[in-house]
Amino acid sequence: MADNRLIYLPLGGAGEVGMNAYVYGYGPEGAERLILVDLGVTFPNMDTTPGVDLIFPDLSWLLERVDQLEAIIITHGHEDHIGALGHFWERLGAPVYARKFTGALAARKLDEHGGDMGAVQVVGPWPDMSQLGPFKVSFLPVSHSIPESSAIVIDTPAGRIIHTGDFKLDGSPVVGEPFDADLWREVVGQGVKTLVCDSTNVMVGHPGRSEEVVGPAIQDLVRKAKGMVVATTFASNVARVKTLADAATAAGRSVCLLGRAMKRMITVAQETGVLTDFPSTVSPEEAQQIPRENLMLLSTGSQGERRAATAQLARGKYLGLEMKEGDLFLFSSKTIPGNERGVLQIVNSFSEMGVDVVDDSAGIYHVSGHANGPDLEALHDLVKPEMLVPMHGEHRMLRRHAKLAADKGIATEIATNGTMLDLTGKTPDVVEYIESSRTYLDGAVKIGALDGVVRDRIRLALNGHIMVTLIIDEDDEPLGEPWAEVMGLPETGLSNTALVEIIEAEVDQMLGRAADKILTDDKALDDSIRRIVRQTCMSEIGKKPEVTVVVSRLA
Amino acid sequence: MADNRLIYLPLGGAGEVGMNAYVYGYGPEGAERLILVDLGVTFPNMDTTPGVDLIFPDLSWLLERVDQLEAIIITHGHEDHIGALGHFWERLGAPVYARKFTGALAARKLDEHGGDMGAVQVVGPWPDMSQLGPFKVSFLPVSHSIPESSAIVIDTPAGRIIHTGDFKLDGSPVVGEPFDADLWREVVGQGVKTLVCDSTNVMVGHPGRSEEVVGPAIQDLVRKAKGMVVATTFASNVARVKTLADAATAAGRSVCLLGRAMKRMITVAQETGVLTDFPSTVSPEEAQQIPRENLMLLSTGSQGERRAATAQLARGKYLGLEMKEGDLFLFSSKTIPGNERGVLQIVNSFSEMGVDVVDDSAGIYHVSGHANGPDLEALHDLVKPEMLVPMHGEHRMLRRHAKLAADKGIATEIATNGTMLDLTGKTPDVVEYIESSRTYLDGAVKIGALDGVVRDRIRLALNGHIMVTLIIDEDDEPLGEPWAEVMGLPETGLSNTALVEIIEAEVDQMLGRAADKILTDDKALDDSIRRIVRQTCMSEIGKKPEVTVVVSRLA
């Protein structure tokens, strides 16, 4: 009988922040029974993924092994942990395990994509356990920036794994469960083989702060404000939304929620019981009737997302509401690297309106949801694992986290997406590299990151596009003149003549000189036209555009 | 006789960081004699300016008035103050005034573009004065992150203006002149009408630090390093480059300069005498022979620029040199907002190589070249101007700066690019809004920001491109079938048939149904084909691409 082994394979989230997807397996090599922890997305940008709607992990490896998959486990409801669930559940076909609030969000994801909401198994926290093939799995509460976040205790025949999910050490998280060190001590008491641990904030050198510290600062700010107050944060940060709403109430202001995500999150949090005593809110229509100094709007779009409520307010009216001179806008959030340009554009638009913008540069209106370096060390010391595998972070973060562990004599290994570790023994051993890329949602279609579609779009954006059409008659001679169309290029170049005319003339001349064997050979003709177009553009406009040649033969 | 007036017109730099260009004028309305202070560039990005090489201020207003232009004055040698000089000098045709080091850089700019290097007038600092039409102009030394930076004292019949350029209050700038408060007191003694003042760091609440503070921290870091050390900073920050090189020498390491800008700046600084006692350097070829622990490379590309030495090292070998496990890489720089993604990509590449990356998150390996909020207030107090016009900054910075001034009872006005102020009286009064956009250098051609070329490229990048060609015969009937080509779109959509085939079939069907009046009307035919292609794509791939239709008529 083959030896059983315990494997760990990140398909997303290891080597990046976002797009979490981690596979655990136990059984004979190649026939392990599998569970998937989290199934998140990451977001596109113009630099690398123009026109793409969402980015998923490349699940090819797992999709070839769906018969081995016991379950999908969701640690918490952030998009980078749950966002791909609806898009892949049908093909994965496994039950989805989550706690109540997360489960409600998961069920919505399935429903939106025609999946079976009944596939979601809502389970209680530790000490509740679910038997999933060779695994016994339990949800161990942690604090984070969304309610009901959980670490996953994975008991295997080879020992206990704790997969932290996203977490911080917060004893007073305002909404949801505090981090309970005593509970954790109970769980780790019998020994933990492997701690698979969040690395997002490992580079931050000071201990993290509790969610409760932002309340007084925000209350003070809102109380002193004269005009309308608008605040933005992640809608899923239910604790922060409550802190903001409470500050409004304390200052005698009505609360209005702007943006679909904001309303949905509060509704789900209330329905599932994680949020109680949230102030009553007014609709945008009602808000228009309330004096500005008695009003506070809570809006989506803290990252500058173009379609969200905040960006719309920055462009003008949104649902009849409008910022004015003397109003206050609060970013109760941190700008995620890469989003700076969009956020600053909004700040400057508000500035032009005479709105005072307050962000978290003072460090008092926002706290992170992730454990900082010293907090991670505290967790290492609490859990005392035999091995530590850093996950969820860019390579520099995984590396720093591995170093923290190694300095304490804990066996560790950096495993980025596609790196399979064998955790059976005393050290994490790399046993295989899986080809692992990314999958893009592009409109309604899933495309592979490496299949060239997006590369072509980037080329179009950098170089512009020239199309040349030509008709070749029955005698293999050009019929009439070639025709050029230009998109994304200057109309005229250095010679001050229309670029298309110059190209048409150059192609025409080339055709006049061309030997029969070129005119009769589609490939040769295409190459020749392409070359002359690019040469002409180089001398006329100093760049080489993308060229498409269409030759129609009247045969 | 018409009244003379004193005007101020920013064409770049006011409402943004970068692309500085400020016009001052004195004389009868519409016939003012003009000077231009600075002529800089800003840099493109994929979000808003894909494929563009450089961004210039829109100089249309000034180009229509070149006969009124007395001179171009350059405060210092940063690209955002001097970078557009070579591209426009020929058409502006005015003498260029600068101090020695800046003048040498300016002459190179003219030379690179076939301009007359003799147009550069090298002048000395205050109290030297140049008479330029109705203006008397003097260069008043300030400290900044490049040698020989100067504020410009502009004496006019309506009073004295001080245009600060970029500056900080640094008494020990390592290379170049310290900020000399006594000298400034001498200059402002007779009263300053208007202070036109750098706003870049107005949001920073603590006083700025001197360049000299980074030396000890860098020396300590380099001394403790075991492998090769590589450091990057702006090449033009000659003081920093010297600090880094001195740290290398102190640690017994040879210094090698990587990147053209790095070598050029040091050479020009040495030739013009602003840099003395720079350690001797080794070439990249020589560096290959030196043990890594005895070597320090100083490389360009602190902002993650793809073609610079740093990015090339992150991708692999550069001039035979290569980073290895145990080496140290130091970013002695701050990442400019918008460049985070590129810089972090490099950091993670180094991390994968096992290189330790140190950046300035600890705040000890870099200081800014701009005056912070409290420093600006100190300057206001020193200069005691009648009016203050905030310049060089995003709107939020100009607004904050104007508020600082207003709180002190100084008359002020926010004037963004294109806003002409009349400074003749006691307050800055907006008298006109000039249409002012941006000019792009695109390959070899200058294009307007609003002429649609870049907008089309962004559309291509977001939506992809479909080209449909069709031949209409002498009887106004389609000859053969339409032909579709696709770029930047998935090959197959939801129906799993090739997208081009589906499009061709749908267009063909439409043509079969089409009335004669459509087939005979180019515009109607184009519209019909475009519509059917976009509808087809929407249902097949869930997005609407850009469509180009080429109809060839055999007439």
CSV table of C-alpha atoms in Angstrom, one decimal, chain A residues 253-258 263 279-288 290 294-297 321:
chain,number,residue,atom,x,y,z
A,253,ARG,CA,-26.8,63.5,12.1
A,254,SER,CA,-28.9,61.2,10.0
A,255,VAL,CA,-27.1,58.3,8.3
A,256,CYS,CA,-27.5,57.5,4.6
A,257,LEU,CA,-25.8,54.5,3.0
A,258,LEU,CA,-24.6,55.1,-0.6
A,263,LYS,CA,-26.5,48.4,1.8
A,279,PRO,CA,-28.7,53.2,13.7
A,280,SER,CA,-31.7,53.6,11.4
A,281,THR,CA,-30.8,55.1,8.0
A,282,VAL,CA,-32.5,57.4,5.6
A,283,SER,CA,-32.7,56.9,1.8
A,284,PRO,CA,-30.9,59.2,-0.6
A,285,GLU,CA,-34.3,60.8,-1.4
A,286,GLU,CA,-35.0,61.5,2.2
A,287,ALA,CA,-31.4,62.7,2.7
A,288,GLN,CA,-32.0,65.5,0.1
A,290,ILE,CA,-32.2,67.0,5.5
A,294,ASN,CA,-27.5,67.1,10.1
A,295,LEU,CA,-26.5,64.5,7.5
A,296,MET,CA,-23.7,62.0,7.1
A,297,LEU,CA,-23.3,59.8,4.0
A,321,LEU,CA,-26.8,64.4,-3.5
